[in-house]
Coordinates of C-alpha atoms in Angstrom, one line a residue:
Chain X
X1 CA 98.7 -11.3 174.0
X2 CA 97.5 -14.5 175.5
X3 CA 95.5 -14.1 178.7
X4 CA 93.0 -16.1 180.7
X5 CA 90.9 -14.6 183.5
X6 CA 88.7 -16.4 186.1
X7 CA 87.2 -15.3 189.3
X8 CA 89.4 -16.6 192.1
X9 CA 86.8 -18.1 194.5
X10 CA 83.4 -19.7 194.4
X11 CA 81.5 -21.2 197.4
X12 CA 78.4 -23.4 197.0
X13 CA 76.3 -25.8 199.1
X14 CA 76.4 -29.5 198.4
X15 CA 73.7 -30.4 195.9
X16 CA 73.6 -26.9 194.3
X17 CA 74.9 -26.2 190.8
X18 CA 78.3 -24.5 190.4
X19 CA 79.1 -22.2 187.4
X20 CA 82.7 -21.3 186.8
X21 CA 83.4 -18.6 184.2
X22 CA 86.4 -17.9 182.1
X23 CA 87.4 -15.2 179.6
X24 CA 90.3 -15.5 177.3
X25 CA 92.0 -13.4 174.6
X26 CA 93.4 -15.8 172.0
X27 CA 90.7 -15.9 169.3
X28 CA 92.6 -18.6 167.4
X29 CA 92.2 -21.3 170.1
X30 CA 90.7 -24.3 168.4
X31 CA 90.0 -26.2 171.5
X32 CA 89.6 -25.3 175.1
X33 CA 90.0 -27.5 178.2
X34 CA 88.9 -27.6 181.8
X35 CA 91.3 -29.0 184.3
X36 CA 90.8 -29.8 188.0
X37 CA 93.6 -29.6 190.6
X38 CA 93.1 -31.1 194.0
X39 CA 95.4 -30.0 196.9
X40 CA 99.0 -31.3 196.4
X41 CA 98.1 -33.0 193.1
X42 CA 98.6 -32.6 189.4
X43 CA 96.1 -31.4 186.9
X44 CA 93.3 -33.8 185.9
X45 CA 91.5 -33.2 182.6
X46 CA 87.8 -32.8 183.2
X47 CA 86.4 -32.0 179.7
X48 CA 87.0 -30.0 176.6
X49 CA 85.2 -28.2 173.8
X50 CA 86.1 -27.5 170.2
X51 CA 85.8 -23.9 169.1
X52 CA 83.1 -24.8 166.5
X53 CA 80.8 -26.0 169.3
X54 CA 78.5 -23.9 171.5
X55 CA 77.9 -26.5 174.2
X56 CA 79.0 -29.9 175.4
X57 CA 77.5 -32.0 178.1
X58 CA 79.4 -34.8 179.9
X59 CA 77.4 -36.3 182.8
X60 CA 77.3 -33.6 185.5
X61 CA 79.4 -31.2 183.5
X62 CA 78.1 -28.7 180.9
X63 CA 80.5 -26.5 179.0
X64 CA 79.2 -23.4 177.2
X65 CA 81.3 -21.5 174.7
X66 CA 80.6 -18.0 173.4
X67 CA 83.3 -17.6 170.9
X68 CA 82.3 -14.0 169.9
X69 CA 82.8 -12.8 173.5
X70 CA 85.6 -15.3 174.2
X71 CA 83.8 -16.6 177.2
X72 CA 83.8 -20.1 178.5
X73 CA 81.8 -21.6 181.4
X74 CA 81.7 -24.8 183.3
X75 CA 78.6 -25.9 185.1
X76 CA 78.8 -28.7 187.6
X77 CA 75.3 -30.1 188.5
X78 CA 74.6 -31.5 191.9
X79 CA 78.0 -30.4 193.3
X80 CA 79.5 -32.7 195.8
X81 CA 82.2 -32.1 198.5
X82 CA 84.6 -34.1 196.4
X83 CA 84.3 -31.4 193.7
X84 CA 86.2 -29.0 196.0
X85 CA 89.3 -28.1 194.1
X86 CA 90.9 -25.5 191.8
X87 CA 89.4 -25.4 188.3
X88 CA 91.4 -24.1 185.4
X89 CA 90.2 -23.1 182.0
X90 CA 92.9 -23.6 179.4
X91 CA 92.6 -22.6 175.7
X92 CA 95.2 -24.1 173.4
X93 CA 97.3 -21.6 171.7
X94 CA 98.5 -22.1 168.1
X95 CA 99.4 -25.6 166.8
X96 CA 102.1 -26.5 169.4
X97 CA 99.6 -27.7 172.0
X98 CA 100.6 -24.9 174.4
X99 CA 98.0 -24.3 177.1
X100 CA 97.2 -20.9 178.4
X101 CA 96.3 -20.8 182.0
X102 CA 95.2 -18.2 184.5
X103 CA 95.1 -18.5 188.3
X104 CA 92.1 -20.8 188.4
X105 CA 88.9 -20.7 190.4
X106 CA 88.9 -22.3 193.9
X107 CA 85.6 -24.1 194.4
X108 CA 84.6 -24.6 198.0
X109 CA 81.6 -27.0 198.5
X110 CA 80.0 -26.7 201.9
X111 CA 78.1 -29.7 203.3
Chain J
X1 CA 101.8 -47.7 184.9
X2 CA 101.8 -43.9 185.6
X3 CA 101.3 -42.0 182.4
X4 CA 103.6 -38.9 183.2
X5 CA 105.9 -39.3 186.1
X6 CA 108.3 -36.7 187.6
X7 CA 111.0 -37.1 190.1
X8 CA 111.5 -36.0 192.7
X9 CA 108.2 -35.0 194.1
X10 CA 109.7 -32.6 196.7
X11 CA 113.1 -30.8 196.5
X12 CA 114.5 -28.5 199.1
X13 CA 117.8 -26.9 198.4
X14 CA 120.0 -23.9 199.2
X15 CA 120.4 -20.8 197.0
X16 CA 123.2 -21.1 194.5
X17 CA 122.9 -24.9 194.1
X18 CA 122.2 -26.7 190.8
X19 CA 119.4 -29.2 190.6
X20 CA 117.6 -31.4 188.1
X21 CA 114.0 -32.6 187.8
X22 CA 113.3 -35.6 185.6
X23 CA 110.1 -36.4 183.6
X24 CA 109.1 -39.5 181.7
X25 CA 105.9 -40.3 179.7
X26 CA 104.8 -43.7 178.6
X27 CA 101.9 -42.6 176.4
X28 CA 103.8 -42.5 173.1
X29 CA 103.2 -38.7 172.8
X30 CA 105.3 -36.6 170.5
X31 CA 105.4 -33.4 172.6
X32 CA 106.4 -32.7 176.2
X33 CA 106.2 -29.5 178.3
X34 CA 107.4 -27.9 181.5
X35 CA 105.0 -25.6 183.3
X36 CA 105.6 -23.5 186.4
X37 CA 102.9 -22.9 189.1
X38 CA 103.7 -20.0 191.5
X39 CA 102.4 -19.5 195.0
X40 CA 99.2 -17.8 193.7
X41 CA 98.5 -21.0 191.6
X42 CA 99.2 -19.2 188.3
X43 CA 100.4 -21.7 185.8
X44 CA 102.7 -20.7 182.9
X45 CA 104.4 -22.6 180.2
X46 CA 108.2 -22.6 180.2
X47 CA 109.4 -25.0 177.5
X48 CA 108.1 -27.5 175.0
X49 CA 109.8 -30.2 173.0
X50 CA 108.3 -31.9 169.9
X51 CA 110.2 -35.1 168.9
X52 CA 113.2 -33.9 170.8
X53 CA 113.2 -30.5 169.2
X54 CA 112.7 -27.3 171.3
X55 CA 109.6 -25.6 169.9
X56 CA 108.6 -23.3 172.8
X57 CA 111.0 -21.3 174.9
X58 CA 109.1 -18.6 176.9
X59 CA 110.9 -15.8 178.7
X60 CA 112.7 -18.0 181.2
X61 CA 116.1 -17.2 182.7
X62 CA 118.9 -19.1 180.9
X63 CA 119.7 -20.7 184.3
X64 CA 116.9 -23.1 183.3
X65 CA 117.9 -25.6 180.6
X66 CA 115.7 -28.3 179.4
X67 CA 117.1 -31.5 177.9
X68 CA 115.2 -34.2 175.9
X69 CA 117.3 -37.3 175.3
X70 CA 114.4 -39.0 173.5
X71 CA 110.7 -38.4 172.9
X72 CA 109.7 -40.0 176.2
X73 CA 111.9 -37.9 178.5
X74 CA 112.2 -34.2 179.2
X75 CA 114.4 -33.1 182.1
X76 CA 114.8 -29.7 183.6
X77 CA 118.1 -28.5 184.9
X78 CA 118.3 -25.3 187.0
X79 CA 121.7 -23.6 187.8
X80 CA 122.4 -21.2 190.5
X81 CA 119.0 -21.5 192.2
X82 CA 117.4 -18.4 193.6
X83 CA 114.6 -17.9 196.2
X84 CA 112.2 -16.8 193.4
X85 CA 112.6 -20.2 191.7
X86 CA 110.5 -21.8 194.5
X87 CA 107.4 -23.1 192.9
X88 CA 105.7 -26.3 191.7
X89 CA 107.0 -27.5 188.4
X90 CA 104.7 -29.7 186.2
X91 CA 105.7 -31.8 183.3
X92 CA 103.1 -32.6 180.7
X93 CA 102.8 -34.4 177.4
X94 CA 100.4 -34.5 174.5
X95 CA 100.2 -35.7 170.9
X96 CA 100.0 -32.5 169.0
X97 CA 99.4 -34.1 165.6
X98 CA 96.3 -35.9 166.7
X99 CA 95.4 -33.1 169.1
X100 CA 95.1 -35.3 172.2
X101 CA 94.7 -33.5 175.5
X102 CA 97.7 -32.8 177.7
X103 CA 98.4 -35.2 180.6
X104 CA 100.2 -33.8 183.6
X105 CA 102.6 -35.3 186.1
X106 CA 102.1 -34.9 189.8
X107 CA 104.4 -31.9 190.1
X108 CA 107.7 -31.3 191.8
X109 CA 107.5 -28.8 194.7
X110 CA 110.9 -26.9 194.7
X111 CA 111.7 -24.9 197.8
X112 CA 114.9 -22.8 197.7
X113 CA 116.1 -21.7 201.1

């Protein structure tokens, strides 16, 4: 089946790096997204990676993909209090654009 | 100039009522979706329409009926509302052919009392 798992909570200090991990089961996912959800808001796309890539860097964000282990991670450098939110990894399933989500990881950034 | 807009943002209603949530996108996308987010923040797809044709229909009670009058609109009608339907419902759209990312609306918080 299709499943995504993330740890539920991560707490870091402002200025530190944050690493949010994700495992998924659908090996046919051709691209994988990271979304951010702030309280009471919708989902905002942060970044994505194609399944034929190992790494993608986008300013403070670094995405690592281990396709063999079906493991995806998001590293946020120099984490700021404004980064506090829920982060969802979302592989795309099949060719319908359907996103598979889990419960997300709540990132708490302490000043 | 909102890309994906849903109305209403909040909806409080009694059990047994029928209600609708509307969604519109102005991005020219060919595919629209409804997702449900429960109280534990778990997000799951409910339906998807591609060019007005239903392409995804997950195991959702048939009290939920999506309707897509055109490519830019996807509405969700819910009959005989139950307490367990309380959740945040998100509309999204994407262009599947060109594999653009999905854009989400702000969500509709439905509370059934």
